[in-house]
mmCIF file of C-alpha atoms in Angstrom:
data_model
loop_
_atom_site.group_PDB
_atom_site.id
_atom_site.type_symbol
_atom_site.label_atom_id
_atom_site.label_comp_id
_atom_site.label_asym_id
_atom_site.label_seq_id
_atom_site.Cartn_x
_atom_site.Cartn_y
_atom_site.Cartn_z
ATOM 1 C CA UNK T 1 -7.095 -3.528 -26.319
ATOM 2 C CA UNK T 2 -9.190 -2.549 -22.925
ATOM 3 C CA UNK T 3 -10.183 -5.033 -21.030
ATOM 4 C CA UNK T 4 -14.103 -5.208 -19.338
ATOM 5 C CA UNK T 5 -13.894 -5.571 -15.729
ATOM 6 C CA UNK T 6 -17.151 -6.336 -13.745
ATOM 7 C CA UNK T 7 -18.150 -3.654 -11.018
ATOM 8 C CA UNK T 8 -20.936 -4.657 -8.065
ATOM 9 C CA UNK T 9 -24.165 -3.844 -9.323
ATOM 10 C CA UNK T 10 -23.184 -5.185 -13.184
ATOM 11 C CA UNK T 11 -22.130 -2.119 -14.465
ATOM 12 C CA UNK T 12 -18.592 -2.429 -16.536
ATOM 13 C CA UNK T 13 -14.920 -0.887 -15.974
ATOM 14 C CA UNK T 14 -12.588 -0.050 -18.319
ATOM 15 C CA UNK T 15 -8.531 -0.509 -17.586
ATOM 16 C CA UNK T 16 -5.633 1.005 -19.300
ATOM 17 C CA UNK T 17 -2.368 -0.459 -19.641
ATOM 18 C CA UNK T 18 0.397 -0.501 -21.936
ATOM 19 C CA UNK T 19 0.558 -2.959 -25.212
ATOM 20 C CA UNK T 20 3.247 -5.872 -25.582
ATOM 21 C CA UNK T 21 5.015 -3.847 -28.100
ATOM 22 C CA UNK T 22 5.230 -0.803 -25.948
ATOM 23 C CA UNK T 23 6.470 -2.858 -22.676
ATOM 24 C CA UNK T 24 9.271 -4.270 -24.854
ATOM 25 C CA UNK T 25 10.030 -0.978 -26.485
ATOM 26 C CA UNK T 26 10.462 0.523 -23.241
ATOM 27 C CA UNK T 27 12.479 -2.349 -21.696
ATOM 28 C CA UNK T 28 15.278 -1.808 -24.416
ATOM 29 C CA UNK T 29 16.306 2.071 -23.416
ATOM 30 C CA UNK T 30 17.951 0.286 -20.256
ATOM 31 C CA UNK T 31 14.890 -0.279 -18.079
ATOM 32 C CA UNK T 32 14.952 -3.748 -16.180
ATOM 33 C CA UNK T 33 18.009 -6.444 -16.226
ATOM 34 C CA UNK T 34 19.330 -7.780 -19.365
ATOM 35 C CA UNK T 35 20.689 -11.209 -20.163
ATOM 36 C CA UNK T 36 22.397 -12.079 -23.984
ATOM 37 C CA UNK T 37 22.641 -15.551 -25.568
ATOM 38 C CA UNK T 38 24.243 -16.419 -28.480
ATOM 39 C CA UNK T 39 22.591 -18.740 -31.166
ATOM 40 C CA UNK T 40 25.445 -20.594 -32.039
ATOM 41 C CA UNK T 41 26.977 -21.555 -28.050
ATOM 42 C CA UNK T 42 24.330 -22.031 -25.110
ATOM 43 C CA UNK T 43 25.931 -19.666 -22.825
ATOM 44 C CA UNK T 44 23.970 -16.617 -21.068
ATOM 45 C CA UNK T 45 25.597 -13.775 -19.755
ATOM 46 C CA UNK T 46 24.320 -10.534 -18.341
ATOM 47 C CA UNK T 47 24.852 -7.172 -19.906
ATOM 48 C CA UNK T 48 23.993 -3.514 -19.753
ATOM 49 C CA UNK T 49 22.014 -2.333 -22.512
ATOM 50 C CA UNK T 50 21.182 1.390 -23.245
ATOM 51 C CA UNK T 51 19.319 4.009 -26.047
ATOM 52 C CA UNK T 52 20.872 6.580 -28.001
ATOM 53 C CA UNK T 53 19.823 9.630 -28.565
ATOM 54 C CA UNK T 54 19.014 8.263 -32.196
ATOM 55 C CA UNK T 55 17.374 5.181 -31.211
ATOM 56 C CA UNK T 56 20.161 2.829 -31.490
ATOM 57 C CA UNK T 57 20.327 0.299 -29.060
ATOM 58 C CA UNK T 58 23.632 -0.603 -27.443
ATOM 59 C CA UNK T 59 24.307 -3.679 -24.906
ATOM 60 C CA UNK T 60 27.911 -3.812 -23.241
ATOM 61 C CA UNK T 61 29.629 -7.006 -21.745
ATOM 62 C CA UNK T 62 32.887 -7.940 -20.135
ATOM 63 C CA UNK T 63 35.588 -9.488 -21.931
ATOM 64 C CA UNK T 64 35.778 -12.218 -19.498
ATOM 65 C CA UNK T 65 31.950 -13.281 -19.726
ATOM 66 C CA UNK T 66 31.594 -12.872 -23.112
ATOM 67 C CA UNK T 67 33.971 -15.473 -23.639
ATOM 68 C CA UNK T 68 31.025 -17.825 -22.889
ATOM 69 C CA UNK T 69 29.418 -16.293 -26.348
ATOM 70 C CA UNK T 70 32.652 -16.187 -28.479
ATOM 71 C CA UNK T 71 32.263 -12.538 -28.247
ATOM 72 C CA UNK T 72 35.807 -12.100 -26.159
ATOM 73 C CA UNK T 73 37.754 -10.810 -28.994
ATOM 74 C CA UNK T 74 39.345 -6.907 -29.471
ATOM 75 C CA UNK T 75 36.528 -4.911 -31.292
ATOM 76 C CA UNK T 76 38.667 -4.493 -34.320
ATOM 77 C CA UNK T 77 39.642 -8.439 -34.548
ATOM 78 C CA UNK T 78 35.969 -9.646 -34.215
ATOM 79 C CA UNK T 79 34.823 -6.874 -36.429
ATOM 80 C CA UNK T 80 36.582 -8.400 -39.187
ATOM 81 C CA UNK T 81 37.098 -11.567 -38.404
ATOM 82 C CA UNK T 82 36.881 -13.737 -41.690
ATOM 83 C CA UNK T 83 35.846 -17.078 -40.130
ATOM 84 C CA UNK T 84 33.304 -15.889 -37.813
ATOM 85 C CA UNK T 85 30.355 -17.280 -38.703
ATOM 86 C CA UNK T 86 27.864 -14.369 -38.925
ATOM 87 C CA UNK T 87 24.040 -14.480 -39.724
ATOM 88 C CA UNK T 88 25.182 -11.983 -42.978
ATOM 89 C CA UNK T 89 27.483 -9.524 -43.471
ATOM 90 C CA UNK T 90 27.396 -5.839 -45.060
ATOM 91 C CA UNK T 91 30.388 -4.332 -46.606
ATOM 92 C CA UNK T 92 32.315 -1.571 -45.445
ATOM 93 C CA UNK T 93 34.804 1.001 -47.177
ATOM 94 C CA UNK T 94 37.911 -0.892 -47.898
ATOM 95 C CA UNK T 95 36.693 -4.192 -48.562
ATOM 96 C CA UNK T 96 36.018 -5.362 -45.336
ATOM 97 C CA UNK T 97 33.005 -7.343 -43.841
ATOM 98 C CA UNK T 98 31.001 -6.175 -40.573
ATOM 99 C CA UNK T 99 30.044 -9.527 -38.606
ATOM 100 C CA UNK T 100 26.323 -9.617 -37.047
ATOM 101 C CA UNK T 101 26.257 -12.585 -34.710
ATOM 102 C CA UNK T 102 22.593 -14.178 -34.462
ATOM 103 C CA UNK T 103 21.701 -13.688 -30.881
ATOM 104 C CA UNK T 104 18.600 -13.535 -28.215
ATOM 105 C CA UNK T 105 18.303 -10.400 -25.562
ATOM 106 C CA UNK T 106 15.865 -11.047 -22.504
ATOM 107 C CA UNK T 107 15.228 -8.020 -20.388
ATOM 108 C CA UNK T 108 13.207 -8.549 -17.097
ATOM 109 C CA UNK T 109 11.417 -5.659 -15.428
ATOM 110 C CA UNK T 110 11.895 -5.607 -11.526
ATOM 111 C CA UNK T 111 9.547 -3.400 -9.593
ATOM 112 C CA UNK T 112 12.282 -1.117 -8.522
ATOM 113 C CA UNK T 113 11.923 -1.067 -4.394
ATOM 114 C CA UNK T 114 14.592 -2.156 -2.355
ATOM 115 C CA UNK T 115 12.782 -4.386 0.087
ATOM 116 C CA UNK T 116 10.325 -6.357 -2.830
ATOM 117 C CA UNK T 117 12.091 -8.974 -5.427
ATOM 118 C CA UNK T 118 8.911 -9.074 -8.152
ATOM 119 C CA UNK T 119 9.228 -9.205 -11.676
ATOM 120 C CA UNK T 120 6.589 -7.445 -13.559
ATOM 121 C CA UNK T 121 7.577 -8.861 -16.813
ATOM 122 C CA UNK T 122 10.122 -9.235 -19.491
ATOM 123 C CA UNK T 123 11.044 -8.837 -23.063
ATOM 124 C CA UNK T 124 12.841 -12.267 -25.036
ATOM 125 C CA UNK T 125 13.813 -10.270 -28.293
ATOM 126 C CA UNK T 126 15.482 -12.089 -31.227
ATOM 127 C CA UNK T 127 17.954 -10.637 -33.107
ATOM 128 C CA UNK T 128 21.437 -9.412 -34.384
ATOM 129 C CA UNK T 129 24.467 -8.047 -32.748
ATOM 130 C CA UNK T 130 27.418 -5.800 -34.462
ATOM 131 C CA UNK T 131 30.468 -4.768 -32.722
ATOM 132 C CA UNK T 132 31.144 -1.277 -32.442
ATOM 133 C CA UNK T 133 34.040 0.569 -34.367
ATOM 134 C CA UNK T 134 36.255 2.318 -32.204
ATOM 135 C CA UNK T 135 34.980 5.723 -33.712
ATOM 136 C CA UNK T 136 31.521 5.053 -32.545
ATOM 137 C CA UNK T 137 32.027 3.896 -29.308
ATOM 138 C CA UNK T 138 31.893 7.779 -27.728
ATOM 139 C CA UNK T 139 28.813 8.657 -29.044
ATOM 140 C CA UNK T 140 27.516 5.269 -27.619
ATOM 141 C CA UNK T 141 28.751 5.838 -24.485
ATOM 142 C CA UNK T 142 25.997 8.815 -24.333
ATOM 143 C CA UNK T 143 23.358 6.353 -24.778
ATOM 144 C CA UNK T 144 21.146 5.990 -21.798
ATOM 145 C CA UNK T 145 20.630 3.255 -19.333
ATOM 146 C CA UNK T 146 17.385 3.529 -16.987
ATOM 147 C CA UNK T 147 17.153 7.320 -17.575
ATOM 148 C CA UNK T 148 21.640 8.185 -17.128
ATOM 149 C CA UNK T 149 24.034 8.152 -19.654
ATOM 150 C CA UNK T 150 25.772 4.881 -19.866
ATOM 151 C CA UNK T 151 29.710 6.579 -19.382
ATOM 152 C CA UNK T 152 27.958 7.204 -15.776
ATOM 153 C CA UNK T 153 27.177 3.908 -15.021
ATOM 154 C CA UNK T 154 29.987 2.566 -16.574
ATOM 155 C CA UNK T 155 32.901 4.439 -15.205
ATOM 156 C CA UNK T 156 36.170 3.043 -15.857
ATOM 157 C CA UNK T 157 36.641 -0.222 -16.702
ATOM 158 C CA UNK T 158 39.464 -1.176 -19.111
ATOM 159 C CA UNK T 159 37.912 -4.625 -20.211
ATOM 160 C CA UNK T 160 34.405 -4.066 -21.354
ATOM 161 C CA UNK T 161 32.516 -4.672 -25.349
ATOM 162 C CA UNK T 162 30.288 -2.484 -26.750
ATOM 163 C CA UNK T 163 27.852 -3.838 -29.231
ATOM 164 C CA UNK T 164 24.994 -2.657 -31.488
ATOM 165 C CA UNK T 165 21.819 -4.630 -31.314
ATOM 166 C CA UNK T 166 18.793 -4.707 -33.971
ATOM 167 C CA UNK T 167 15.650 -6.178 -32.754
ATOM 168 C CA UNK T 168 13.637 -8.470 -35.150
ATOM 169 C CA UNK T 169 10.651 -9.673 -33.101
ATOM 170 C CA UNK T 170 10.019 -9.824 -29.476
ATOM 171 C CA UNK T 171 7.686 -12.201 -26.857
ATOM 172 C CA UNK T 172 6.530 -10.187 -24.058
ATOM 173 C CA UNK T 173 5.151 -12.353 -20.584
ATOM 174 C CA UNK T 174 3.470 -10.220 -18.228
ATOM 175 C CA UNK T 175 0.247 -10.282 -16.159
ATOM 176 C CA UNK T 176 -1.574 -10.311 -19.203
ATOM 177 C CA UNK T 177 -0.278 -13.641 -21.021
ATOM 178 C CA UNK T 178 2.156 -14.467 -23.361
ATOM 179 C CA UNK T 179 2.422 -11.764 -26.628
ATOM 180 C CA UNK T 180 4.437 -11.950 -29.644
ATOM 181 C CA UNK T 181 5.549 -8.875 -31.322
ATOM 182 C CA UNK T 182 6.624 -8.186 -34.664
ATOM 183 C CA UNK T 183 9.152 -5.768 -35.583
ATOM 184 C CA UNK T 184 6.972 -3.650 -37.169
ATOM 185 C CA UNK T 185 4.433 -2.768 -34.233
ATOM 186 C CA UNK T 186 8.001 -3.150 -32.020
ATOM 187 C CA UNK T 187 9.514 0.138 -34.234
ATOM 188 C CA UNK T 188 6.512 2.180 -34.311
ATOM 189 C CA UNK T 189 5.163 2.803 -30.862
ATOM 190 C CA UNK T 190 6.927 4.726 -28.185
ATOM 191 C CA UNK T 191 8.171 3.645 -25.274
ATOM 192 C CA UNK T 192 6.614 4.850 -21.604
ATOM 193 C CA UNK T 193 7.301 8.636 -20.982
ATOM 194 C CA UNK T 194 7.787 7.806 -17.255
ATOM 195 C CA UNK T 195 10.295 4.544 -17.589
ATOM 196 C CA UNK T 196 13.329 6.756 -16.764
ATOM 197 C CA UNK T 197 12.490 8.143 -13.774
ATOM 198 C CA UNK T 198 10.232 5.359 -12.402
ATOM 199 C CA UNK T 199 12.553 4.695 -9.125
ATOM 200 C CA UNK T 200 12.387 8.420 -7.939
ATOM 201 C CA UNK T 201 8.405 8.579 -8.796
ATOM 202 C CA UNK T 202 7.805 5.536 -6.498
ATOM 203 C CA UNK T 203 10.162 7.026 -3.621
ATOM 204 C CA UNK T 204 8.027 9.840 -3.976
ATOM 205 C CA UNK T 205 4.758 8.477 -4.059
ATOM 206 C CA UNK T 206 5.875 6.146 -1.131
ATOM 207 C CA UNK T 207 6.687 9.090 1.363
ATOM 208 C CA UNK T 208 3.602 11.201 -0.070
ATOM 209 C CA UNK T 209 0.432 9.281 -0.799
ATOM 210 C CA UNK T 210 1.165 5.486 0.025
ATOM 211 C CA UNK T 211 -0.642 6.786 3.806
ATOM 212 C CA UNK T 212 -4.423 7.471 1.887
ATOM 213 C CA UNK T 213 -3.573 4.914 -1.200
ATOM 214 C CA UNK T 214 -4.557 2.022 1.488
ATOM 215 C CA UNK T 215 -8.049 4.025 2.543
ATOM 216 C CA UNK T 216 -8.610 4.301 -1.405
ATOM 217 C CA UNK T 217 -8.093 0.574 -1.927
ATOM 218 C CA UNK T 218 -10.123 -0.281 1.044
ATOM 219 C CA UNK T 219 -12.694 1.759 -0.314
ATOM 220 C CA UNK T 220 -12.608 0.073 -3.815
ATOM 221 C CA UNK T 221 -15.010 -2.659 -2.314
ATOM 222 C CA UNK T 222 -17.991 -0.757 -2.771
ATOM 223 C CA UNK T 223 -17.515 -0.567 -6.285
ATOM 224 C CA UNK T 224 -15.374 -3.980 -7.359
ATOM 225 C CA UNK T 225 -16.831 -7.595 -7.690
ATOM 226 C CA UNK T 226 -13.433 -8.848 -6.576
ATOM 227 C CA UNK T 227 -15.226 -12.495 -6.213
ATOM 228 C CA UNK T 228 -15.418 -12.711 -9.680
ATOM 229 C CA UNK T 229 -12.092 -11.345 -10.120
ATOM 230 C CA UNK T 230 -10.410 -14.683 -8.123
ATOM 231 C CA UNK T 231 -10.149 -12.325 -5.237
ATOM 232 C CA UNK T 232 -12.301 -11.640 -1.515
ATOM 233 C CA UNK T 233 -13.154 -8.076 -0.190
ATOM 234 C CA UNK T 234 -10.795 -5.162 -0.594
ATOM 235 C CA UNK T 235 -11.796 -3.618 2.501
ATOM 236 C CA UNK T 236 -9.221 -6.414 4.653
ATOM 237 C CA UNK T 237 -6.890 -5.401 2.875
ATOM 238 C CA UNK T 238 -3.922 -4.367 5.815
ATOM 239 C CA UNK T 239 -1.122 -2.774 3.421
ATOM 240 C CA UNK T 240 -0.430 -1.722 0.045
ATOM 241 C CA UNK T 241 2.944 -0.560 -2.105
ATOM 242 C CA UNK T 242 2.692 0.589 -5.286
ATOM 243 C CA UNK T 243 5.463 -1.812 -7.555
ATOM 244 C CA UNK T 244 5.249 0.009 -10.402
ATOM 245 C CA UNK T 245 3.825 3.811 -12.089
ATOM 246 C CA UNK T 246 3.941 3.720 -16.331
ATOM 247 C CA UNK T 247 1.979 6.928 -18.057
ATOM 248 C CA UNK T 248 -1.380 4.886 -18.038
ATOM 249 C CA UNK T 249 -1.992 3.694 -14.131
ATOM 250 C CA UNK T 250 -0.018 2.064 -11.893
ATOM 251 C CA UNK T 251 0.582 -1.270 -10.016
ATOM 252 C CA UNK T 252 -0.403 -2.092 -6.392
ATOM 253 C CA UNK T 253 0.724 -4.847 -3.953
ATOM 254 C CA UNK T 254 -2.024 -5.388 -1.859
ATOM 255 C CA UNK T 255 -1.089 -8.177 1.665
ATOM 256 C CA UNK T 256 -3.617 -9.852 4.117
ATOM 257 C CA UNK T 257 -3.423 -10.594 7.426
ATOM 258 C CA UNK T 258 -2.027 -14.401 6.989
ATOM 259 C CA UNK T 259 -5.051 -15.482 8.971
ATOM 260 C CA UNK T 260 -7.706 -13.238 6.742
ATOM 261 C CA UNK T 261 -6.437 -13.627 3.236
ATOM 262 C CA UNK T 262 -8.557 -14.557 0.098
ATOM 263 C CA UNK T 263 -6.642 -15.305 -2.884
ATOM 264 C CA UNK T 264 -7.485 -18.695 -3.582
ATOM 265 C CA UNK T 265 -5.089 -21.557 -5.407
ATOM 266 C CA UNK T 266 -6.944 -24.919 -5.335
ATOM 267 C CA UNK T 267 -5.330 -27.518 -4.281
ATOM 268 C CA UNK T 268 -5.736 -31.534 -5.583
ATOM 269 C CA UNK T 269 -7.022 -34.298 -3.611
ATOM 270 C CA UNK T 270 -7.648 -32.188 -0.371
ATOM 271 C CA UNK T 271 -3.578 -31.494 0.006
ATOM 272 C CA UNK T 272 -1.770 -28.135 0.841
ATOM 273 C CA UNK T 273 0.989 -26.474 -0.287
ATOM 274 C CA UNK T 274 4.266 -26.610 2.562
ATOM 275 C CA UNK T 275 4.325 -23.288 4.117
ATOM 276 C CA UNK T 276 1.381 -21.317 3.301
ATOM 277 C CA UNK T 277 1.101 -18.355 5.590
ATOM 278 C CA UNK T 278 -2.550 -18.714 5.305
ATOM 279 C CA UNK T 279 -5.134 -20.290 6.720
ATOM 280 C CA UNK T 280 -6.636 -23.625 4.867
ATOM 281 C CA UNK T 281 -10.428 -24.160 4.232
ATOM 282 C CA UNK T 282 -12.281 -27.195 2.798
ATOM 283 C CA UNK T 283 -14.810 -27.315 -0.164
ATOM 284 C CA UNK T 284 -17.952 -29.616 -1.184
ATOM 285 C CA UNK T 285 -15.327 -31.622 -4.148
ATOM 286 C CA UNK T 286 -12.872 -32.219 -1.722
ATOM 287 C CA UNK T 287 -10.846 -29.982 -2.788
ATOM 288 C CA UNK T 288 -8.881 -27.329 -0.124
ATOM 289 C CA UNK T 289 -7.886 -24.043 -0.599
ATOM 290 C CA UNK T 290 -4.669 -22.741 0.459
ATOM 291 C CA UNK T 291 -5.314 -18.426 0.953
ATOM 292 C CA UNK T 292 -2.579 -16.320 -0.378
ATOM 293 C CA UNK T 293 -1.601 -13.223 1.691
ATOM 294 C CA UNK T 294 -0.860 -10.727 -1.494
ATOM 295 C CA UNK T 295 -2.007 -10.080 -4.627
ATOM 296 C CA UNK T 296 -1.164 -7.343 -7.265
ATOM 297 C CA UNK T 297 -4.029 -5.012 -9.238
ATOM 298 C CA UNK T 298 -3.717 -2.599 -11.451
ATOM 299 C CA UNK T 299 -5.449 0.644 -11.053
ATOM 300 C CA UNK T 300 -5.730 3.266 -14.380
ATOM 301 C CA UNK T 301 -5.086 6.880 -14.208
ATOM 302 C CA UNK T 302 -8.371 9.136 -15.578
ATOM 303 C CA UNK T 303 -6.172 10.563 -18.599
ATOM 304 C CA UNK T 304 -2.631 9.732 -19.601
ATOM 305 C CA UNK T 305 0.636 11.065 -17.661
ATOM 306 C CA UNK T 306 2.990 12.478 -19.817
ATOM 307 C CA UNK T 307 5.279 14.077 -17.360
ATOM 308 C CA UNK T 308 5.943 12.720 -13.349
ATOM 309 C CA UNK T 309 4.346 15.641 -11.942
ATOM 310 C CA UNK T 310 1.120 14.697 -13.734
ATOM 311 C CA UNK T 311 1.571 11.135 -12.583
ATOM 312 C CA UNK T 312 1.839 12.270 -9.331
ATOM 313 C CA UNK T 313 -1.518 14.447 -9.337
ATOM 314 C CA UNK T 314 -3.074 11.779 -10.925
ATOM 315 C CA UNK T 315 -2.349 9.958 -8.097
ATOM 316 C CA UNK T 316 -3.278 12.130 -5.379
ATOM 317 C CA UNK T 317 -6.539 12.447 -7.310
ATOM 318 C CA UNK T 318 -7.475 8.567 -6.332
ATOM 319 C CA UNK T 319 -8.287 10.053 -2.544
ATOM 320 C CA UNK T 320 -11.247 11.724 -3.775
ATOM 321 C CA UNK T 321 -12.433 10.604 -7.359
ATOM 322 C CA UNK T 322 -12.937 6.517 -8.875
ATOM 323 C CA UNK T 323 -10.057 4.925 -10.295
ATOM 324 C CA UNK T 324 -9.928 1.705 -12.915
ATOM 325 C CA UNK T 325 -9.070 -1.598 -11.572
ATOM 326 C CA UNK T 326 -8.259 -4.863 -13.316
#
């Protein structure tokens, strides 16, 4: 739902950004980092997961970590393993039973620049995991992670599991707050046009527009009440890097000088956080403020980018007409 923003002078703006459902649809075709745990041993592991072309979603571990999960076994063995002890079972041609374990998939989204380690959010989804049959482990193998087919980013290696998993709710935690999602709303939205090529979009808006993105930012404090947005004037602002482009807006880091930054974190009983760059001001309770030198906003595109090249005119178009903030 959007979100009212105040602007200087009372009037209102409107942001766009995408739901909880569609963040952890789009964090399951291979977008982000992925960690498994199994409901019946407390170990964690990280895997790959990936999309086929049919919407299937496929995660793939190493023998050796997977051990951790009692999901070490030869695909065939574990497949039809009689004392496994499966959430259900569903029976095949020939009498046999195909095991789906109980598990939990959490997939965190990193903004995807080299220098910058901020999550933007992840994905805990709940449900079931089924080996894959030898026969259907080349057509998996086309599935795509992050936008390339997973036999790419595989390559060889002898000693990996491949796995089908089926969602059956999800709790996103972003900037927003803490969302549940049923598998319903998870199964019928889309997930974002631009997740698969997200990296090469930000390499190219950071060589081509980052220069007049600051200028447009700075500019922004003519038009925001950042005071009543737990933020001080936009136009200190000394650098910004966008963290993260979906097909509704995109995501900006915004730093302060250490010794002219404004976002505010009380602190209790006059104290101060150890090693805050910024500087430290007192207040009529007692109370002291230790200034923050960054801050993330989000900005909205005019109309939805279905494609990067729109993306990237929508982005050019922030030098010269009024985006949305939150």
């Amino acid at each position: 739902m959007p979100v009212e923003k105040p602007r200087k002078g009372g009037q209102q703006m409107e942001h766009r950004q995408p739901s909880a459902a569609e963040v952890a649809r789009t964090l399951l075709t291979g977008v982000g980092t992925a960690t498994l745990k199994s409901a019946a041993t407390r170990g964690a592991v990280p895997v790959l997961h990936a999309e086929t072309a049919a919407g299937a979603f496929i995660l793939v571990g190493d023998g050796h970590t997977l051990a951790a999960l009692g999901l070490d076994s030869p695909v065939n063995d574990l497949l039809y393993r009689e004392n496994a002890e499966p959430r259900d079972t569903a029976a095949e041609p020939g009498g046999h039973s195909v095991v789906r374990y109980p598990v939990s998939l959490t997939v965190s989204s990193m903004a995807p620049v080299a220098d910058l380690n901020i999550e933007r959010g992840s994905a805990a989804l709940d449900g079931t995991l089924t080996p894959l049959p030898a026969n259907a482990v080349p057509a998996a193998l086309q599935a795509m992670c992050s936008g390339i087919p997973l036999a790419e980013v595989l390559g060889y290696r002898p000693d990996v599991r491949l796995f089908s998993f089926a969602p059956e709710n999800a709790v996103v935690s972003n900037g927003t707050g803490r969302h549940d999602v049923a598998l319903t709303d998870l199964q019928k939205c889309t997930p974002d046009l631009l997740a698969g090529c997200e990296g090469p979009l930000l390499s190219a808006v950071e060589h081509e527009t980052a220069p007049y993105l600051l200028g447009y930012v700075r500019s922004l404090d003519s038009v925001i009440d950042s005071e009543s947005l737990g933020f001080g004037s936009l136009s200190t602002v000394e650098s910004v890097r966008v963290i993260g482009i979906d097909q509704y807006g995109l995501d900006l880091r915004c730093t302060w000088d250490a010794t002219n930054c404004i976002w505010r974190a009380l602190q209790p009983d006059g104290g101060t956080s150890g090693g805050c760059p910024g500087r430290k001001i007192g207040h009529d309770d007692g109370a002291a403020a230790c200034h923050s030198a960054s801050a993330t906003i989000r900005i909205s595109f005019a109309q939805t980018a279905r494609t990067p090249e729109a993306a990237l005119q929508e982005i050019r178009a922030l030098a010269g007409a009024e985006a949305v903030v939150i």
